[in-house]
XYZ file of C-alpha atoms in Angstrom:
489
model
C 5.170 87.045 45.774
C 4.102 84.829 42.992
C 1.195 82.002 42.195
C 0.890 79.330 39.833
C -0.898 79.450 36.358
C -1.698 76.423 34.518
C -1.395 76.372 30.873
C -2.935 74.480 27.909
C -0.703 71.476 27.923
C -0.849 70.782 31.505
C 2.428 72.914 32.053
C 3.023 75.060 35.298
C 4.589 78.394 35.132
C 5.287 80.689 37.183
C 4.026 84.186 37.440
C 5.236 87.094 39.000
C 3.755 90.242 40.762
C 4.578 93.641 41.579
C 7.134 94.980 39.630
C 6.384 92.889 36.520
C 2.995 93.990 36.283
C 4.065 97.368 36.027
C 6.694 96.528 33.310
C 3.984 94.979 31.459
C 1.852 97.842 31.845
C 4.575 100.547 30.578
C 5.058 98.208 27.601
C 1.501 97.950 26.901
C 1.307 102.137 27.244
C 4.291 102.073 25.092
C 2.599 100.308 22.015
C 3.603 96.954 22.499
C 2.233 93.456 22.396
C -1.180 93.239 24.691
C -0.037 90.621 27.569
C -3.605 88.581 26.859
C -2.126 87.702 23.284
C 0.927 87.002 24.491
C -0.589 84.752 27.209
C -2.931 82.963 24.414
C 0.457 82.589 21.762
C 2.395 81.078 24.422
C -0.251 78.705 25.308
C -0.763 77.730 21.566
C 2.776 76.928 20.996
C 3.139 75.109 24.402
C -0.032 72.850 23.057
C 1.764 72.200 19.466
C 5.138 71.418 21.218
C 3.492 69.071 23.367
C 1.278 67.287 20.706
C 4.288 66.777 18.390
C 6.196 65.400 21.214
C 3.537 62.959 21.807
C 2.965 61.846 18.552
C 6.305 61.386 17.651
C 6.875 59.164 20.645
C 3.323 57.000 19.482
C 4.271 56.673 15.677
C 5.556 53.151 14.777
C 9.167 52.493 13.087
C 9.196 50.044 10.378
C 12.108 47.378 11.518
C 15.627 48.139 10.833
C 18.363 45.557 9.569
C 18.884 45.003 13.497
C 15.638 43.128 14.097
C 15.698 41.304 10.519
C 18.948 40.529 11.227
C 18.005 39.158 15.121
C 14.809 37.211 13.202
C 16.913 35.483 10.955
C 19.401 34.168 13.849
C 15.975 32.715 15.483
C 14.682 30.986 12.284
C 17.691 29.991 10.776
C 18.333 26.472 12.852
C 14.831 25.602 12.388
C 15.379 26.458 8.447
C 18.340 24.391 8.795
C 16.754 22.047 10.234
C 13.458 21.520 8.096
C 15.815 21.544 4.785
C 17.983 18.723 5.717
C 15.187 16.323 7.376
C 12.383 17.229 4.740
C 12.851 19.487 1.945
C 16.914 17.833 1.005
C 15.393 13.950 1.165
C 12.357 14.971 -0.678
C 14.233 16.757 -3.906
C 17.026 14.264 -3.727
C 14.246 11.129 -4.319
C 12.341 12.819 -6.998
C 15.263 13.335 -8.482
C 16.895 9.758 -7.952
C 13.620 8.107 -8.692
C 14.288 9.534 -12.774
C 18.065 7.500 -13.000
C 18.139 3.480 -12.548
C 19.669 1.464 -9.821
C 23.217 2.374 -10.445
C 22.480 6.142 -10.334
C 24.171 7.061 -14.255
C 21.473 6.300 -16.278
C 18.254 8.316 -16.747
C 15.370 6.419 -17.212
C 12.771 9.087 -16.620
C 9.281 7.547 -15.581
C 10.349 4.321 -16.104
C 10.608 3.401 -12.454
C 7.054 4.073 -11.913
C 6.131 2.103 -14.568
C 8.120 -0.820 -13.479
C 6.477 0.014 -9.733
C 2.768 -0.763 -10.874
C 3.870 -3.868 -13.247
C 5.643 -5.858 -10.360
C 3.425 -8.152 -8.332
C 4.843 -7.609 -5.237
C 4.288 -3.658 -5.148
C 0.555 -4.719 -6.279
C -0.255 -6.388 -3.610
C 1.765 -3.794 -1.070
C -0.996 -1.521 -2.975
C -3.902 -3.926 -2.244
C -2.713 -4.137 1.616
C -2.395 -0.526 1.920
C -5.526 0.439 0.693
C -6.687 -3.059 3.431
C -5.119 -1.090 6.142
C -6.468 2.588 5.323
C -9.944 1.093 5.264
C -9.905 -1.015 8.079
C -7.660 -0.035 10.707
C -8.550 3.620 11.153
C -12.755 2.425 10.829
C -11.586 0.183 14.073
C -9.462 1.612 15.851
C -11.795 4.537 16.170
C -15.284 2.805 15.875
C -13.740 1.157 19.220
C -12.424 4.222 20.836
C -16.101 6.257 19.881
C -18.110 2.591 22.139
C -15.850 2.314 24.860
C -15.840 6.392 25.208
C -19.247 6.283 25.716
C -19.703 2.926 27.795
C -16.494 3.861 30.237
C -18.481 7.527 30.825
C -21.385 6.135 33.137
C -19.195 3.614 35.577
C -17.479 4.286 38.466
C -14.469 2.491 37.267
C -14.509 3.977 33.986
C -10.817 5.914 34.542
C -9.029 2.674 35.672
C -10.305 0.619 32.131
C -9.292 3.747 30.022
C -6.125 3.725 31.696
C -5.769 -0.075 30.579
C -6.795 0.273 27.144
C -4.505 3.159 26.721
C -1.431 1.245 28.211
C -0.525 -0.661 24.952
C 0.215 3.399 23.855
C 3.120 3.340 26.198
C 5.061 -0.027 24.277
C 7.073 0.627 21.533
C 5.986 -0.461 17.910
C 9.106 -2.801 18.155
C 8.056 -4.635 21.617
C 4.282 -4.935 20.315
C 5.574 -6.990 17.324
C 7.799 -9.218 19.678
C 4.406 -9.507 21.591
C 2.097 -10.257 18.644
C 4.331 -12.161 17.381
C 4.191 -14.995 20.474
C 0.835 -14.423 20.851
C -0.089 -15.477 17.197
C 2.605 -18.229 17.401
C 1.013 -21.387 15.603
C 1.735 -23.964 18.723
C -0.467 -23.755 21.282
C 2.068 -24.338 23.884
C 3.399 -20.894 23.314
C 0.581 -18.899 21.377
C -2.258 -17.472 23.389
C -4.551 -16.910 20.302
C -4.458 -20.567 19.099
C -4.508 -21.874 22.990
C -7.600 -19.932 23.635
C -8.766 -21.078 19.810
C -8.160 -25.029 20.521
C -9.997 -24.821 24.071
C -12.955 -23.220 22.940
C -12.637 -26.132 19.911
C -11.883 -29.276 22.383
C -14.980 -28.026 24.111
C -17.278 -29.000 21.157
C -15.139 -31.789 19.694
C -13.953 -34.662 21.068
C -9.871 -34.983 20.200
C -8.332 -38.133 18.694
C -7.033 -40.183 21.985
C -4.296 -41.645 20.174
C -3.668 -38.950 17.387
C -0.758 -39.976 14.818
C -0.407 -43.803 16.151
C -0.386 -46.673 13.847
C -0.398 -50.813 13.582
C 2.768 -52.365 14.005
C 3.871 -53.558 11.054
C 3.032 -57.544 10.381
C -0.265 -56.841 12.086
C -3.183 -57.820 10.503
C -4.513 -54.073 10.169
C -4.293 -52.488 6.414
C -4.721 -48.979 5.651
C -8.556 -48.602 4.083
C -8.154 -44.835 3.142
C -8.482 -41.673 5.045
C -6.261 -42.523 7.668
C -7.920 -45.752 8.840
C -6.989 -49.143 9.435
C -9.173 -52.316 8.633
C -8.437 -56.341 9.783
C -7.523 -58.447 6.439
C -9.558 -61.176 7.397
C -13.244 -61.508 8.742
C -13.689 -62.129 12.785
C -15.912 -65.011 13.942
C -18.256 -65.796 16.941
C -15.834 -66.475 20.009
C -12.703 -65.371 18.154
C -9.941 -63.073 20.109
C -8.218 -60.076 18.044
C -5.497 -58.708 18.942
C -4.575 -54.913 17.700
C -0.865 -54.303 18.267
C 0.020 -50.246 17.742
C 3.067 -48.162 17.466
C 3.570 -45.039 17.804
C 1.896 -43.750 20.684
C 2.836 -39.971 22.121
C 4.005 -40.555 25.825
C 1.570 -37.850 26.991
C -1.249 -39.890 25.701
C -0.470 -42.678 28.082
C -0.656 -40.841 31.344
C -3.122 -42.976 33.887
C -2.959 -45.836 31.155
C -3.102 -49.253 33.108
C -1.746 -52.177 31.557
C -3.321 -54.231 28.941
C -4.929 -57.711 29.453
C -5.386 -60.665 26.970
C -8.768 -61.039 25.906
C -10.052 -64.376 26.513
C -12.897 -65.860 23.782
C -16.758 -65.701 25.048
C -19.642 -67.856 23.649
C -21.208 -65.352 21.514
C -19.117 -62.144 21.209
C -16.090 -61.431 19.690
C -13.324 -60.128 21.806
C -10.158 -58.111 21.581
C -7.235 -56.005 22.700
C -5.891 -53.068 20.953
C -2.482 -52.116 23.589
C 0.424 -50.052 22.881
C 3.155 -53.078 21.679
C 5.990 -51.526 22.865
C 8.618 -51.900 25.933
C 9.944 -49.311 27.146
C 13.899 -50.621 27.771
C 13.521 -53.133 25.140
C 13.056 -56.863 25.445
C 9.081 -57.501 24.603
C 8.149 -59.778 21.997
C 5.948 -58.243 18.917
C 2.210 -59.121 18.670
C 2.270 -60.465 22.502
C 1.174 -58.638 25.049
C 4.094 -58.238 27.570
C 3.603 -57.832 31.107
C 4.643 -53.621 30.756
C 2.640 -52.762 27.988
C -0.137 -50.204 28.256
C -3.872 -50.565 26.849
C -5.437 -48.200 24.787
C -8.459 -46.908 26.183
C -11.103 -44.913 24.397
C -10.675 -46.570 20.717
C -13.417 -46.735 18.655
C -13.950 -50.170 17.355
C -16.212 -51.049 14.059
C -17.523 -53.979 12.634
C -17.939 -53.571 8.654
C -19.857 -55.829 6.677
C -20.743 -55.038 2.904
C -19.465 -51.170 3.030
C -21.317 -51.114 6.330
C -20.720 -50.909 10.337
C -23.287 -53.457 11.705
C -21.561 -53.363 15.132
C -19.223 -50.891 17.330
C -17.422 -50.560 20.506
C -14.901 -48.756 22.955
C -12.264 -50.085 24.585
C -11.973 -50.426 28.021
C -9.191 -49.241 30.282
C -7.067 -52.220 29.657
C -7.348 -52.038 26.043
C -10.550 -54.814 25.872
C -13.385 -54.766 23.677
C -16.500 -57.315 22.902
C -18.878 -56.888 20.070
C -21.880 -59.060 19.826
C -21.344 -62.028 17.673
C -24.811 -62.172 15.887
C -23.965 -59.068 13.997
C -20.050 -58.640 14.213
C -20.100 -62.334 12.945
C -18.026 -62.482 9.531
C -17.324 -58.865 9.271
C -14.299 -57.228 9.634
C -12.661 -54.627 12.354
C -12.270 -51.499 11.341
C -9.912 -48.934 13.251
C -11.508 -45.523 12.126
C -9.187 -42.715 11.193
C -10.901 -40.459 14.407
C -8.555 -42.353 16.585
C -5.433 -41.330 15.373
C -6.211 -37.550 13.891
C -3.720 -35.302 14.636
C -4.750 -33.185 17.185
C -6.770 -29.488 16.662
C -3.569 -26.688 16.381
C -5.695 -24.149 15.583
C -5.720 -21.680 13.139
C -2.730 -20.594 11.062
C -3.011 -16.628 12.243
C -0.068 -15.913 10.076
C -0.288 -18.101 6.951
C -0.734 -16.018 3.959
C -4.677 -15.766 4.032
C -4.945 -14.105 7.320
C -1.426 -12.512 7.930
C -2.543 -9.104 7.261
C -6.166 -9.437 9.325
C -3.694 -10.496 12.264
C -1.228 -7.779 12.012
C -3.949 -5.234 11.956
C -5.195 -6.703 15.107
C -2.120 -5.975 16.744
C -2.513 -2.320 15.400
C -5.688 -2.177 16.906
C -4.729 -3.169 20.204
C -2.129 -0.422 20.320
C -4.416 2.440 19.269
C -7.506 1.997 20.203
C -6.926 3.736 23.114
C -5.132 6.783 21.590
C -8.883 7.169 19.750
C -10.494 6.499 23.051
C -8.823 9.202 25.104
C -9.328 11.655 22.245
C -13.192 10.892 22.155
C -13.665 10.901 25.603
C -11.916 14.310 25.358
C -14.271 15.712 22.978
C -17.494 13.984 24.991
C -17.111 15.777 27.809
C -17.513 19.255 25.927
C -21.025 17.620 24.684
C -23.330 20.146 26.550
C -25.371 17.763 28.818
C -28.786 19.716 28.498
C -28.780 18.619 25.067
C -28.793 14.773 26.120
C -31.027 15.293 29.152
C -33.913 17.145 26.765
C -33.782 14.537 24.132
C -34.132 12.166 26.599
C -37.256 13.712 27.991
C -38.482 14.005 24.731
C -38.965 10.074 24.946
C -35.748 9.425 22.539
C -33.766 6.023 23.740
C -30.386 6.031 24.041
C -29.308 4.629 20.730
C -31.248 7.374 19.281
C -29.696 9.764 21.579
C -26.274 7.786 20.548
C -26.785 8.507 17.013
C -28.830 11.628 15.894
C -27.287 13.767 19.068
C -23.715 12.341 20.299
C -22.150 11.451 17.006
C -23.088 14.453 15.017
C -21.631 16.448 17.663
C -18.602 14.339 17.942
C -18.212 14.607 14.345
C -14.946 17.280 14.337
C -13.228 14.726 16.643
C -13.659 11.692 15.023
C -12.472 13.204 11.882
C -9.506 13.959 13.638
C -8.399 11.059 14.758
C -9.802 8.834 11.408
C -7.247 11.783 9.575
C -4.710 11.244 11.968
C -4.666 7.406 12.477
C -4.857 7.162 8.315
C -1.583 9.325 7.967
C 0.307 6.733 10.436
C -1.274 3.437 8.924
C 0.140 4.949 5.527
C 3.129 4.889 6.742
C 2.992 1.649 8.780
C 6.451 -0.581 8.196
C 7.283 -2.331 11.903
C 4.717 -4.162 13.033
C 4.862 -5.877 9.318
C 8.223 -6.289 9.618
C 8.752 -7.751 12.844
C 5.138 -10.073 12.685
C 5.230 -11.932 9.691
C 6.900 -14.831 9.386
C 9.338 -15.383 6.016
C 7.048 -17.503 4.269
C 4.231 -14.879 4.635
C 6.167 -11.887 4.051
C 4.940 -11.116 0.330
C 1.149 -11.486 1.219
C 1.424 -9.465 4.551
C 4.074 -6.725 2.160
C 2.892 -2.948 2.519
C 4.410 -0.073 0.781
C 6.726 1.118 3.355
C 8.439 -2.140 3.377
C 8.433 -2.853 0.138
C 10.226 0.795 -0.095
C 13.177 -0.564 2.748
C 13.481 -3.800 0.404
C 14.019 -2.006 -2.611
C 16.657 0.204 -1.573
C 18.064 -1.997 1.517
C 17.317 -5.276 0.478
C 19.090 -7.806 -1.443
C 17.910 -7.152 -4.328
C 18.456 -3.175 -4.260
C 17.949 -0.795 -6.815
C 16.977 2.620 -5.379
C 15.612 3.835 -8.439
C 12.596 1.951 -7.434
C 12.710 3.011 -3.848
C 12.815 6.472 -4.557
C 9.200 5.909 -6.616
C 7.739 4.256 -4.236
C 8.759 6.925 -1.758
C 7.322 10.004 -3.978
C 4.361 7.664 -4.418
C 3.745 7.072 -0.747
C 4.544 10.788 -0.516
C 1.729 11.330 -2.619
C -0.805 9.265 -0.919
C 0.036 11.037 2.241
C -0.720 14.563 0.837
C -4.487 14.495 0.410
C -4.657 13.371 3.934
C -2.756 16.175 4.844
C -4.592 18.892 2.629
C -8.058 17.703 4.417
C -6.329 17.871 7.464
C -5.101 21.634 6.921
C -8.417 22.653 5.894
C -10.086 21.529 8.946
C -7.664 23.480 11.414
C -8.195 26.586 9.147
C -11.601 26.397 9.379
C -11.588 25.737 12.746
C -9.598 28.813 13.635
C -11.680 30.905 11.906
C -14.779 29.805 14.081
C-alpha cells in the first residue's frame, strides 16, 4: 500500500509502507541518518534542481553568427539598393563637380564659382526661391479654406473628391494640359477665351480690326492707326470710303452697300468693302456685290478738332450735318480697325513663372486639402462648441482655436510640398514656350541643360546638383526633428 507525498518543487513521489518503515526504523536504531533530515535534504536539492532548470531555460543568449549572418541576408538588398540609387550618385557628383567638363582636369571650386556668376543659374536661383515662397503658401493656404468650408455641406466629399482628381494626372499630362489652356489664341486657350469675354463685355471691339483704304483713295494715314480725307468735304457733297482688307468673319449679315446720293444740307457718304469676290469690280465704284461697312465711326475735324460725328448704317451710309461738318475733313479713327483684344500673354517672359505655378497649384491643392481635412477631424469638437458659447465668431474660432491646433499638420505638408517644389523640373519643362524658357528656368532644369543639353559640361551639373542637394537638406533636418519629437509625445 502506498500514498502520495508532495515535495517542495511541486514533484510527486511515492512512498511506501510496511516493510519500509521498519527498515527505516532499524536504520534509525542502528545510528543512521534520521528519515526527517533526509526528507528535508531531498526536498532542498529537488528545489535547487528545479530553480536552476528554470533559470537556465529564462536566461537570454546573446546572438550567434547564425542570426547576424540571417540579418545581413535581409538588409543586404536594401543596402544594395540605397548605395547605388543614393549614396553612389551622391559621392560620384561631389566628386565630378571638382574636375571640368571633360572630366581630366581638376578645377576644384571653380564650378561653383562659375554657377553663381552665370545669369542664367541667377535667375533659376531667383525662381526657386519664387516657387518655395509661393507655391507651398498656396497650395496649402487653399487646402487649410476649402478643408474647413467642404466640412459643414452635405456635398462636401464629392468637391474634395474633385479637387483631389488633378492628384491622379501625371506631372507630364498636366503640362500638356496647361500648356493648351494658357495657349495665347483664344480659339484654343481657355484662360485667354475666358480673359477676352470678360474684356469684350466692357469694351466695345474694333468692327473692322486690321482693314485699310484702298490705295488711290483719298484717305491718308494721320498717325495712330487712323485715316483722314486729303481734302475738306462741303455742304451736299458725297464721299466715298473704299477699304481693303476686311476679315471674312467680319462680314457675316453684311448687306450690300448703296451709293449715297447728295442732300441739301448734310454731307453724305459710303464707306463699303471695295472688293469682288471672283474678280471683275471696278476700284472706287461701288459694284453691285460689294458689302457695306456697318458700325464705322465717322469724324468731322476742323482745326485739330471733331465738330461733327457719325455711324454708318447697314449699307455702309452716313450723313453729317453740313453747318458744322462744312469745310472740315473726314476722319476714319484708328478704333475701327484695332486689332482685336487676344488677351494676355500668360507665357511671355513677365508672367511665365506666375502661370506655371498656377498649374502647380491646381495639382496639389488637393493633396494639402485631404491632409487638413485629415487632421480637422481629430480637432476635439467641445473645444469649438465652448468657444462658440463663449460669444467668439467663427473667424475667431477659425484663427485663435482651429489653426493653432492644426499647426503640426500644416507644417507637414508646407515641409513636404517645399521638398517637391525644390525639386520641380516638368511642369517647367513641358509649359514654357522656347522664347520664355530662360525667364521661367529653375534649378532642376538648368541642372538637365548643363549636363544634357547642348551646351554640356557636367562639371557644372554636378554643382548645381550638390547645391540643390544642399537646399534640400534643411528641409529635411526640420522635417526629422518634427517626427522625433512627435514620437516621443
Amino acid at each position: 500500500m502506498s500514498d502520495v507525498q508532495i515535495g517542495g518543487a511541486g514533484e510527486r513521489r511515492p512512498r511506501r509502507t510496511g516493510g519500509g518503515g521498519a527498515r527505516r526504523r532499524k536504520h534509525t536504531a542502528g545510528g543512521g541518518t534520521d528519515p526527517g533530515k533526509t526528507k528535508t535534504k531531498t526536498r532542498t536539492k529537488t528545489r535547487t534542481g528545479t530553480r536552476t532548470r528554470t533559470s537556465s531555460i529564462g536566461r537570454k543568449h546573446p546572438p550567434g553568427p547564425p542570426r547576424l549572418a540571417l540579418a545581413a541576408a535581409f538588409l543586404l538588398p536594401a543596402l544594395l539598393l540605397l548605395g547605388a540609387l543614393v549614396a553612389y550618385p551622391i559621392v560620384f557628383s561631389v566628386v565630378r563637380s571638382l574636375f571640368d567638363a571633360s572630366g581630366d582636369g581638376f578645377v576644384g571650386l571653380d564650378n561653383y564659382g562659375a554657377m553663381f556668376s552665370d545669369d542664367g543659374i541667377r535667375t533659376a536661383l531667383r525662381n526657386n526661391v519664387v516657387w518655395v515662397v509661393v507655391a507651398p503658401t498656396v497650395s496649402t493656404v487653399l487646402g487649410l479654406v476649402f478643408a474647413v468650408l467642404t466640412e459643414r455641406i452635405r456635398w462636401g466629399t464629392a468637391f474634395k473628391l474633385i479637387v483631389f482628381m488633378p492628384m491622379a494626372i501625371s506631372m507630364l499630362a498636366a503640362g500638356i494640359i496647361f500648356r493648351l489652356v494658357y495657349d495665347q489664341a483664344p480659339e484654343r486657350g481657355v484662360a485667354n477665351a475666358v480673359w477676352v469675354g470678360v474684356h469684350d463685355t466692357f469694351a466695345e471691339p474694333a468692327p473692322f480690326p486690321g482693314a485699310k483704304p484702298r490705295p488711290g483713295a483719298d484717305l491718308k494715314p494721320s498717325g495712330g492707326g487712323a485715316f483722314t480725307t486729303g481734302s475738306a468735304v462741303r455742304a451736299g457733297s458725297v464721299v466715298r470710303l473704299p477699304l481693303v482688307a476686311v476679315q471674312p468673319g467680319d462680314l457675316r449679315g453684311a448687306r450690300a452697300a448703296a451709293a449715297a446720293r447728295p442732300q441739301p444740307g448734310r454731307v453724305t457718304g459710303t464707306v463699303w468693302l471695295d472688293f469682288t469676290r471672283g474678280g471683275g469690280g471696278r476700284p472706287n465704284v461701288i459694284d453691285g456685290k460689294e458689302k457695306g461697312l456697318a458700325g464705322l465711326r465717322i469724324e468731322a475735324v476742323r482745326g485739330g478738332k471733331v465738330v461733327a460725328s457719325a455711324t454708318t448704317a447697314a449699307d455702309g451710309g452716313f450723313a453729317l450735318p453740313a453747318d458744322r461738318a462744312d469745310g472740315a475733313r473726314l476722319r476714319l479713327p484708328a478704333a475701327n480697325f484695332a486689332e482685336a483684344y487676344r488677351g494676355v500673354d500668360w507665357l511671355g517672359p513677365a508672367l511665365v513663372t506666375p502661370a506655371i505655378i498656377g498649374s502647380y497649384v491646381w495639382m496639389w491643392a488637393g493633396f494639402a486639402m485631404v491632409l487638413i481635412a485629415a487632421g480637422l477631424a481629430g480637432v476635439p469638437r467641445e473645444l469649438l462648441e465652448a468657444a462658440r458659447v463663449d460669444g467668439a465668431g467663427e473667424w475667431q474660432v477659425f484663427r485663435r482655436i482651429t489653426v493653432p491646433l492644426l499647426a503640426p499638420v500644416l507644417v507637414v505638408v508646407l515641409v513636404t510640398l517645399m521638398i517637391n517644389v525644390l525639386k520641380i523640373f516638368d511642369l517647367v519643362y513641358i509649359i514654357a514656350p522656347g522664347s520664355s524658357i530662360r525667364s521661367a528656368n529653375v534649378l532642376a532644369l538648368q541642372l538637365f541643360q548643363s549636363s544634357f543639353g547642348t551646351d554640356v559640361d557636367e562639371g557644372l551639373g554636378s554643382a548645381i546638383a550638390v547645391f540643390l542637394l544642399l537646399l534640400v537638406l534643411p528641409v529635411m533636418y526640420v522635417n526629422l526633428r518634427r517626427l522625433r519629437r512627435e514620437r516621443r509625445r
